mmCIF file of C-alpha atoms in Angstrom:
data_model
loop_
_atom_site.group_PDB
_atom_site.id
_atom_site.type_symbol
_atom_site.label_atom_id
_atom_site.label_comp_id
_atom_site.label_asym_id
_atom_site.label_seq_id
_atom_site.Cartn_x
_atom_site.Cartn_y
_atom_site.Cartn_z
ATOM 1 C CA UNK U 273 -26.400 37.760 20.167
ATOM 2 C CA UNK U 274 -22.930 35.850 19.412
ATOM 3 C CA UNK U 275 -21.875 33.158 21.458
ATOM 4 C CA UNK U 276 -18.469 34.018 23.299
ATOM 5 C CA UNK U 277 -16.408 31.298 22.233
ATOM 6 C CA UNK U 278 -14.608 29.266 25.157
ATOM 7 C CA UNK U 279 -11.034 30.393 26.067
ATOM 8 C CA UNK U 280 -10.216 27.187 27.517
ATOM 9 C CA UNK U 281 -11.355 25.325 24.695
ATOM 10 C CA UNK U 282 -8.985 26.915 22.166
ATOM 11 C CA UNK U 283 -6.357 26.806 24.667
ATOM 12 C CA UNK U 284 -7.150 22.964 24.913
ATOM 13 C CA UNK U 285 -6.916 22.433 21.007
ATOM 14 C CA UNK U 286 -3.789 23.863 20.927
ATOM 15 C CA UNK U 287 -2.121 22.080 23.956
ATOM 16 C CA UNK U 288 -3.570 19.207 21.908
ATOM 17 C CA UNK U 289 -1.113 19.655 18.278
ATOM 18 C CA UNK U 290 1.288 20.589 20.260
ATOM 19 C CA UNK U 291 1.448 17.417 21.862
ATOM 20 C CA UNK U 292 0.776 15.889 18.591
ATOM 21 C CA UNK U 293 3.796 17.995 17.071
ATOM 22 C CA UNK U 294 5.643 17.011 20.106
ATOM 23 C CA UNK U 295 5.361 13.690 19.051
ATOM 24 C CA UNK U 296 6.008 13.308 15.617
ATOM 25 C CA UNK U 297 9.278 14.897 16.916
ATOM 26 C CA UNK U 298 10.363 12.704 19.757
ATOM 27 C CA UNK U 299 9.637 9.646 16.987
ATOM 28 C CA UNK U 300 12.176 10.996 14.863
ATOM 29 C CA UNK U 301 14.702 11.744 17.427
ATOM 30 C CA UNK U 302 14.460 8.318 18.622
ATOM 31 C CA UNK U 303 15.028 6.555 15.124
ATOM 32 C CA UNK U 304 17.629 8.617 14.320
ATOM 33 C CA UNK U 305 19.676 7.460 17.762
ATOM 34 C CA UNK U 306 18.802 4.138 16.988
ATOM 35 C CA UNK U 307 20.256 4.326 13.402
ATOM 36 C CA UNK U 308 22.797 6.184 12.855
ATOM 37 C CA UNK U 309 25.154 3.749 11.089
ATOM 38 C CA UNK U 310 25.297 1.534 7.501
ATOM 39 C CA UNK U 311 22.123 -0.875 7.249
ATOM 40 C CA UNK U 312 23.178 -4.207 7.397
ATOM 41 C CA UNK U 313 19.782 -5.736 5.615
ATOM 42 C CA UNK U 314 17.392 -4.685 3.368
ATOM 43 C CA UNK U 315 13.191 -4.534 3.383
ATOM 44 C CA UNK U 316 10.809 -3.658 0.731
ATOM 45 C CA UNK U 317 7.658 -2.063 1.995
ATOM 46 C CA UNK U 318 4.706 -2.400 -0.528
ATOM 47 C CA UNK U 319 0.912 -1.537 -0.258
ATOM 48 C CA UNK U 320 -1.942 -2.072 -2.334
ATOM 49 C CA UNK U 321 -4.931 0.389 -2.913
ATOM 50 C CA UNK U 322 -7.205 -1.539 -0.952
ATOM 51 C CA UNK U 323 -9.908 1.083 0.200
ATOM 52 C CA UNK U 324 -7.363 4.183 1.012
ATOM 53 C CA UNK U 325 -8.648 4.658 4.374
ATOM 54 C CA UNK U 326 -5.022 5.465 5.582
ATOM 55 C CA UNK U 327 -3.828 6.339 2.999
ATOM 56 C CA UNK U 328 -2.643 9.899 4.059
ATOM 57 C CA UNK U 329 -1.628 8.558 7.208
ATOM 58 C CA UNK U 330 1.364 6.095 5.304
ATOM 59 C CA UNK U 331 2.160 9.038 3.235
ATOM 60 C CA UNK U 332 2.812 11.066 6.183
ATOM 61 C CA UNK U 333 4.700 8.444 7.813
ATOM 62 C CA UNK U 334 7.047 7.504 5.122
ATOM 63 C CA UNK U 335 7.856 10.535 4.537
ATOM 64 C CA UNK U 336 8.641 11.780 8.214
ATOM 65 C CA UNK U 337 10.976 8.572 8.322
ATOM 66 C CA UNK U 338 12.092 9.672 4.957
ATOM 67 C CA UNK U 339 11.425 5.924 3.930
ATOM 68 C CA UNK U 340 10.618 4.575 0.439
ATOM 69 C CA UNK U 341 7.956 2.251 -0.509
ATOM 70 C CA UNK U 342 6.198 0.938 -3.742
ATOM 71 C CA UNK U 343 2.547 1.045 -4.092
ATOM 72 C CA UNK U 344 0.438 -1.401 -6.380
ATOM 73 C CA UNK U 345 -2.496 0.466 -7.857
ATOM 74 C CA UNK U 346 -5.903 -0.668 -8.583
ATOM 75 C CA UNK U 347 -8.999 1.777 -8.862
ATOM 76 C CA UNK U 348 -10.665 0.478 -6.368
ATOM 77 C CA UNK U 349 -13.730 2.032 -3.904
ATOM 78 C CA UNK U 350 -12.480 3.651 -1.458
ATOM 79 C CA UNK U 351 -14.028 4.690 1.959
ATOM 80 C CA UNK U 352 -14.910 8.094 0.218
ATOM 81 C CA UNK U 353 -17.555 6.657 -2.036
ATOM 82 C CA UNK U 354 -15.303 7.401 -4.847
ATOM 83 C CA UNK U 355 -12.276 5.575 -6.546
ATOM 84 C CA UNK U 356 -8.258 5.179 -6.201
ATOM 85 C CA UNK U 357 -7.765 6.410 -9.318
ATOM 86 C CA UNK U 358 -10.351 9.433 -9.963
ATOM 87 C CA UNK U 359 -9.435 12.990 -10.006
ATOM 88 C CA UNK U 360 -10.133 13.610 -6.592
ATOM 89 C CA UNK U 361 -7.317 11.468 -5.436
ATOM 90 C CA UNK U 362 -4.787 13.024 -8.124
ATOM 91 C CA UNK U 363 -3.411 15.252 -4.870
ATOM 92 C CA UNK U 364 -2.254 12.281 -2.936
ATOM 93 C CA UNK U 365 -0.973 10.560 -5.730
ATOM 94 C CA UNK U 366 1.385 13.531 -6.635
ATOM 95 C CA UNK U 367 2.656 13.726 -3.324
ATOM 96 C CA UNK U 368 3.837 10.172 -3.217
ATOM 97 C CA UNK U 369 5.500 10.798 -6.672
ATOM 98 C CA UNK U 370 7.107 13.986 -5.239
ATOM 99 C CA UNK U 371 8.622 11.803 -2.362
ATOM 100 C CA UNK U 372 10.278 9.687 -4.625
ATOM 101 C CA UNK U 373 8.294 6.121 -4.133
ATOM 102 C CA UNK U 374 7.715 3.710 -6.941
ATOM 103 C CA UNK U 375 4.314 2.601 -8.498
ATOM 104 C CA UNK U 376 2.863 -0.577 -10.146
ATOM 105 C CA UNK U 377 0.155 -2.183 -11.588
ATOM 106 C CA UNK U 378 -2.455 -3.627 -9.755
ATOM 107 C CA UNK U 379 -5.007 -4.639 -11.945
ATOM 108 C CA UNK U 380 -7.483 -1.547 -12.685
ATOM 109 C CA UNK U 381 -10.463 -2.988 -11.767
ATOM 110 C CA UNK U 382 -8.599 -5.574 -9.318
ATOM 111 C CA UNK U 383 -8.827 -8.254 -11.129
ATOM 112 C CA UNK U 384 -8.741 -11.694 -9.756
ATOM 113 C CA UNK U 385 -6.944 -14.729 -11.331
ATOM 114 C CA UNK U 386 -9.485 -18.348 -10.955
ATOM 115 C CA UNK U 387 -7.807 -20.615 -12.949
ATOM 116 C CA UNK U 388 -6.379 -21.340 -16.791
ATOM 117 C CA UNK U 389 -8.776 -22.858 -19.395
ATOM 118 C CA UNK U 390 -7.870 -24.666 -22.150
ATOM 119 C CA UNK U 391 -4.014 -23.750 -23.803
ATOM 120 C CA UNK U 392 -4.022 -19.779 -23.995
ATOM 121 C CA UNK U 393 -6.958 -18.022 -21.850
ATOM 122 C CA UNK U 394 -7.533 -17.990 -18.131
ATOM 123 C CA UNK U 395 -10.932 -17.165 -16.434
ATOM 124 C CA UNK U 396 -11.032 -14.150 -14.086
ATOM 125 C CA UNK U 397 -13.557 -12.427 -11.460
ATOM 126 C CA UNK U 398 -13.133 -8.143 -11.272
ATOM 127 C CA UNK U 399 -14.050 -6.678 -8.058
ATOM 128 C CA UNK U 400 -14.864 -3.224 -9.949
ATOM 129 C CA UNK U 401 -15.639 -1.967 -13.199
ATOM 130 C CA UNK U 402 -18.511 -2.930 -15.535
ATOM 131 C CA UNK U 403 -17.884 -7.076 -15.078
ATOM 132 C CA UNK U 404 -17.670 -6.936 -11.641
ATOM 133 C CA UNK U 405 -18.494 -10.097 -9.838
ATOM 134 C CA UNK U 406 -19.206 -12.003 -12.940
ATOM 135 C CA UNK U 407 -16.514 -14.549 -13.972
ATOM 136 C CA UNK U 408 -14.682 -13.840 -17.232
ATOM 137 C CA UNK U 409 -12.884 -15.628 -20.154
ATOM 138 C CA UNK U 410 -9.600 -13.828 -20.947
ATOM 139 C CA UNK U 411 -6.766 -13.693 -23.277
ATOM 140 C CA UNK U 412 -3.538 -12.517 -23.512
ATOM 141 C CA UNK U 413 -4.224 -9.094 -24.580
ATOM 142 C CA UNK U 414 -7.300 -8.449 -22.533
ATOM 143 C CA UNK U 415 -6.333 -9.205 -19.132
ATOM 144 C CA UNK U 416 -2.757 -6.774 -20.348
ATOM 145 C CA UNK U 417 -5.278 -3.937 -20.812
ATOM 146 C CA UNK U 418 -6.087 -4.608 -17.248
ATOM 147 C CA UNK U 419 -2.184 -3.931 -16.555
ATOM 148 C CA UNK U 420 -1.521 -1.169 -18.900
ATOM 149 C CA UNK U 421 -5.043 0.991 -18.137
ATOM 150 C CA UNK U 422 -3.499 2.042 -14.324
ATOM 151 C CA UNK U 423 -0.077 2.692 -16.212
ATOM 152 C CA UNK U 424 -2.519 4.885 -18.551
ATOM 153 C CA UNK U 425 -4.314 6.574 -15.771
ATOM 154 C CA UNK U 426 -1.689 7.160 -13.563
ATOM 155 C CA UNK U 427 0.164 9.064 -16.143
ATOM 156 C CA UNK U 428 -3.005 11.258 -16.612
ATOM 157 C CA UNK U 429 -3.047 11.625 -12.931
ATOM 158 C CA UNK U 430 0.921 12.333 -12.432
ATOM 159 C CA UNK U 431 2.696 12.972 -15.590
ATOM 160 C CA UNK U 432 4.520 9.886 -14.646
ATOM 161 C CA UNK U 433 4.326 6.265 -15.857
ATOM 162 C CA UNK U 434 4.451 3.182 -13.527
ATOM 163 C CA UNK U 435 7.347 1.409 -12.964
ATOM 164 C CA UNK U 436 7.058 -1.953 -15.058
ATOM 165 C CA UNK U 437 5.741 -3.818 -12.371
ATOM 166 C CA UNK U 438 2.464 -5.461 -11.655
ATOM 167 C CA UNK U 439 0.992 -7.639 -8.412
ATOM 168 C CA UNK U 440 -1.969 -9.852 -8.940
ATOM 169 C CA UNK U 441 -4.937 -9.622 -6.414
ATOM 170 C CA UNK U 442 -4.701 -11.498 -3.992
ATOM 171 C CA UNK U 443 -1.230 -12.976 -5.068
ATOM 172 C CA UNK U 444 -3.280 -15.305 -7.214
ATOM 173 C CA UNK U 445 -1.380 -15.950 -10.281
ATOM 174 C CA UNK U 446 -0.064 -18.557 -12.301
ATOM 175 C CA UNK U 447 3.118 -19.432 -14.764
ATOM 176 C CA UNK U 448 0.362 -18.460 -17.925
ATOM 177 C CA UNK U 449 -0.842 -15.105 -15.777
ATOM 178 C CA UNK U 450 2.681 -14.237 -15.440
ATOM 179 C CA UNK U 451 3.974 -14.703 -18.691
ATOM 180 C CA UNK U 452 1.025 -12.089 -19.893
ATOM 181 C CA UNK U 453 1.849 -9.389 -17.892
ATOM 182 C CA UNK U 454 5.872 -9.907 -19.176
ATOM 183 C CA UNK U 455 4.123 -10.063 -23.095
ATOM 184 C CA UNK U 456 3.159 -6.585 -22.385
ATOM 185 C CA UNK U 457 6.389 -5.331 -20.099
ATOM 186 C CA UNK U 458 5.645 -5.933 -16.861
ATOM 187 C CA UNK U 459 7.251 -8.268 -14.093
ATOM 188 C CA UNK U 460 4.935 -9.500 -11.373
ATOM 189 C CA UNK U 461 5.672 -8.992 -7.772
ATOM 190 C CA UNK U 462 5.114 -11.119 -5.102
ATOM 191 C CA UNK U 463 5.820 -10.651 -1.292
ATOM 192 C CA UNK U 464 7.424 -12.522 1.047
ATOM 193 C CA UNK U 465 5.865 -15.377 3.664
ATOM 194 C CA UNK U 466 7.120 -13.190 6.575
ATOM 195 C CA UNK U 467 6.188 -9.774 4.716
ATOM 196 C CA UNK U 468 2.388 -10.695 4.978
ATOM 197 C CA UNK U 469 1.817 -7.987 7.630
ATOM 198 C CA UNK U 470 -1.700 -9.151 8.122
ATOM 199 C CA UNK U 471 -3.152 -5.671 7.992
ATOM 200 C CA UNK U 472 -6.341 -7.841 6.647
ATOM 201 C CA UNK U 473 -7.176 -10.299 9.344
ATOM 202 C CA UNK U 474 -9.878 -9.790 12.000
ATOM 203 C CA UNK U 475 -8.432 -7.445 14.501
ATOM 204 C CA UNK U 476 -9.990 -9.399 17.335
ATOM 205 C CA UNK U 477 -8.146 -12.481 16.551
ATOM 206 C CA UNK U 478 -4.775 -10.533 15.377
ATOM 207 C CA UNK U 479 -4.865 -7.216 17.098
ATOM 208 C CA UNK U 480 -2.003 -4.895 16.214
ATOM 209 C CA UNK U 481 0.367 -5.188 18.716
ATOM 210 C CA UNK U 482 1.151 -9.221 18.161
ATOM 211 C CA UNK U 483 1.334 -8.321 14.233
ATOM 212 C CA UNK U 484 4.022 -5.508 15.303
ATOM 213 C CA UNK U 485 5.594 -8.183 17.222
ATOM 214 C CA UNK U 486 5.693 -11.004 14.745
ATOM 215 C CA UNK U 487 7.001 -8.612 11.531
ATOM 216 C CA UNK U 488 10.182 -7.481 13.912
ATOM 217 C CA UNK U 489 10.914 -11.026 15.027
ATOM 218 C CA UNK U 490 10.215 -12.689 11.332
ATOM 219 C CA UNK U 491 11.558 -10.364 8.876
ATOM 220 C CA UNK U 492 14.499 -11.027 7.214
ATOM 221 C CA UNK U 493 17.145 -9.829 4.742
ATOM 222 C CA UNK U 494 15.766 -8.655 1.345
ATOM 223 C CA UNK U 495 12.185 -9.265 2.466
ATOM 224 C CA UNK U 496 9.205 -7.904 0.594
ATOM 225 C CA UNK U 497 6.401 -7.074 2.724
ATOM 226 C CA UNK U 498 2.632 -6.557 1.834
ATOM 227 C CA UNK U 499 0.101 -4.045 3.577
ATOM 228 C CA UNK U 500 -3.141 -1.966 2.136
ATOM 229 C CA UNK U 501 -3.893 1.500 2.469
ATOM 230 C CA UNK U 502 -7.140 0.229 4.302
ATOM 231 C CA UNK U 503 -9.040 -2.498 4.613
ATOM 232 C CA UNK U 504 -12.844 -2.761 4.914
ATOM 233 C CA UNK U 505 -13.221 -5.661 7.062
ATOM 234 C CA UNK U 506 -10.465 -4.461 10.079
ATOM 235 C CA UNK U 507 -11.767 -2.838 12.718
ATOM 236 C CA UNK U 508 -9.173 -0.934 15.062
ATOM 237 C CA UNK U 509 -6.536 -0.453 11.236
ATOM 238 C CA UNK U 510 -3.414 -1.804 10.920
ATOM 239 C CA UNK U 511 -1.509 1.296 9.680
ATOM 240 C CA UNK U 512 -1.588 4.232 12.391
ATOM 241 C CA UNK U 513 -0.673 1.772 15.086
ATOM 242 C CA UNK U 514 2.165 -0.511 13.379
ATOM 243 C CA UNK U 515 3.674 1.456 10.562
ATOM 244 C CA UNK U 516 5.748 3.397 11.872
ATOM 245 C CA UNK U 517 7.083 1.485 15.392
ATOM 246 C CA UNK U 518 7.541 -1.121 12.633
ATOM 247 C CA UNK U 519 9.818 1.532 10.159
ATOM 248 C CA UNK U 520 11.481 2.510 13.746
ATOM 249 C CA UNK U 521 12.180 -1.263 15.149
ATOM 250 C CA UNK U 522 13.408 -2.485 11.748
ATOM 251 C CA UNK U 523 15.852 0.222 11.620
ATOM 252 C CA UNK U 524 17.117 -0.686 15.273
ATOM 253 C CA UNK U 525 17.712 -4.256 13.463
ATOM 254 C CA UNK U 526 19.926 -2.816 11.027
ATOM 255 C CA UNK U 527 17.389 -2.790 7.940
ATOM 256 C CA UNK U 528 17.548 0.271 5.602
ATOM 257 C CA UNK U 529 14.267 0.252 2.960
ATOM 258 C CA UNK U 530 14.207 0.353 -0.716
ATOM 259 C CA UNK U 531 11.819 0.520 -3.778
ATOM 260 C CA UNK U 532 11.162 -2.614 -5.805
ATOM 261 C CA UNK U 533 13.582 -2.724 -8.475
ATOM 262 C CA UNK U 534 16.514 -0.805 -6.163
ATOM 263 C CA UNK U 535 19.466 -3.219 -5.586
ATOM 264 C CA UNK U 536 20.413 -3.739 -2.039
#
C-alpha cells in the first residue's frame, strides 16, 4: 500500500526556498542601496583550495554580488574524498571561469617551503602527492613543475590557462623561492596583514562574527585578502556566515573588488 505523502510537509519545503529565495533577494537589494556610486578604494579577494567544503557556496556568492575574486589552486583532498583538481570538480571550475574570476598557482601538491640549502636548492615538505610528508631537496626546475602542473591541469580541466601567478603554502617563501617561480613566468602573491581573514583559526577562540568585525574595521585601500574554500580544522566555517555581509559592508565603505593583476 503507498504511503500518502504529507501535504503539509511539501507545503513546508516550499515556504522554506521561498524564504531562502526571499533572501538572496533582500541581500541584493540592500547592497545595491548601499552602493550605488564610484568606489573610492579597492580590495582583492583571494582563496586557496584548502578542502572545498564551501566551495559552491563562494561561487554562489560572488556571483550574486557580481564580485570578482582570484583563486590559488592546489589539488588538494577535499571533504569529498577526492581532489581539487580531478574530473569530478571540472563543473565548478568552469563556472568560476564563466564568471570571469582569475586563477593561480598554488603548488599542485601544496607544497611547503622549509628553508634554502646550500647556493641553489631549497628543501620542501608536500602535503599531497607521492612525497607527501617526507621532506624534499629541490631545484630550480623541480619545485617550477610544482607551479606549471596546476597551469597544466587546469587547462585540461577549463580550456583555459592560469593567470601567471602563484602563492606559496602557507605564505612561506623566500627571495630564492620567489625568484623560481619568476624563472618559469610566474609572480608570487602574497596577502595583506589585515587581509588574513582568519577563516583558519579555532572557531571557539575567533568565532565569525568578531572576524566580520575586524576585516570591516581593518581593511584598507588596495588590500589583498586571504580565505580557503574550507578548512578542516574550523568548526562552525568561515564562508556562509562572513562572505557575503563582508562583500556587502565593504561596499558600504566605498570599496569596489578586483582580480589580481586588475589596476585600481
Amino acid at each position: 500500500m503507498c504511503k500518502q505523502s504529507d501535504p503539509s510537509s511539501s507545503f513546508k519545503i516550499g515556504f522554506k526556498y521561498l524564504l531562502r529565495g526571499f533572501f538572496s533577494f533582500f541581500l541584493l537589494v540592500v547592497t545595491q542601496s548601499v552602493y550605488s556610486g564610484e568606489c573610492s578604494k579597492t580590495v582583492y579577494l583571494t582563496f586557496d583550495t584548502g578542502n572545498m567544503s564551501v566551495a559552491e557556496q563562494v561561487s554562489e556568492i560572488l556571483h550574486r554580488h557580481q564580485v570578482k575574486a582570484t583563486f590559488f589552486l592546489a589539488n588538494e583532498k577535499t571533504f569529498r574524498h577526492d581532489f581539487a583538481l580531478d574530473d569530478a570538480w571540472k563543473p565548478f571550475w568552469n563556472t568560476l571561469v564563466q564568471d570571469g574570476h582569475a586563477f593561480g598557482s598554488h603548488t599542485f601538491h601544496h607544497t611547503y617551503w622549509q628553508k634554502d640549502l646550500g647556493k641553489d636548492t631549497v628543501l620542501v615538505k608536500s602535503q599531497f602527492g607521492p612525497d607527501a610528508n617526507k621532506l624534499i631537496q629541490m631545484q630550480n626546475n623541480a619545485y617550477c613543475q610544482q607551479i606549471t602542473a596546476v597551469d597544466q591541469r587546469f587547462r585540461t580541466l577549463t580550456g583555459r590557462g592560469l593567470d601567471k601567478i602563484w602563492r606559496a603554502p602557507g605564505g612561506k617563501t623566500s627571495p630564492r623561492l620567489v625568484e623560481y617561480g619568476k624563472t618559469c613566468g610566474f609572480d608570487h602573491i602574497g596577502w595583506s596583514k589585515a587581509g588574513f581573514l582568519g577563516d583558519e583559526l579555532p572557531s571557539d577562540d575567533f568565532p565569525n562574527p568578531f572576524l566580520l568585525q575586524r576585516a570591516l574595521a581593518h581593511l584598507e585601500n588596495n588590500d589583498i585578502t586571504m580565505a580557503h574554500l574550507g578548512i578542516w580544522s574550523r568548526k562552525d566555517p568561515w564562508a556562509p556566515a562572513v562572505l557575503e555581509p563582508l562583500i556587502i559592508g565593504l561596499k558600504s565603505k566605498g570599496f569596489c573588488f578586483k582580480k589580481i593583476g586588475e589596476k585600481s
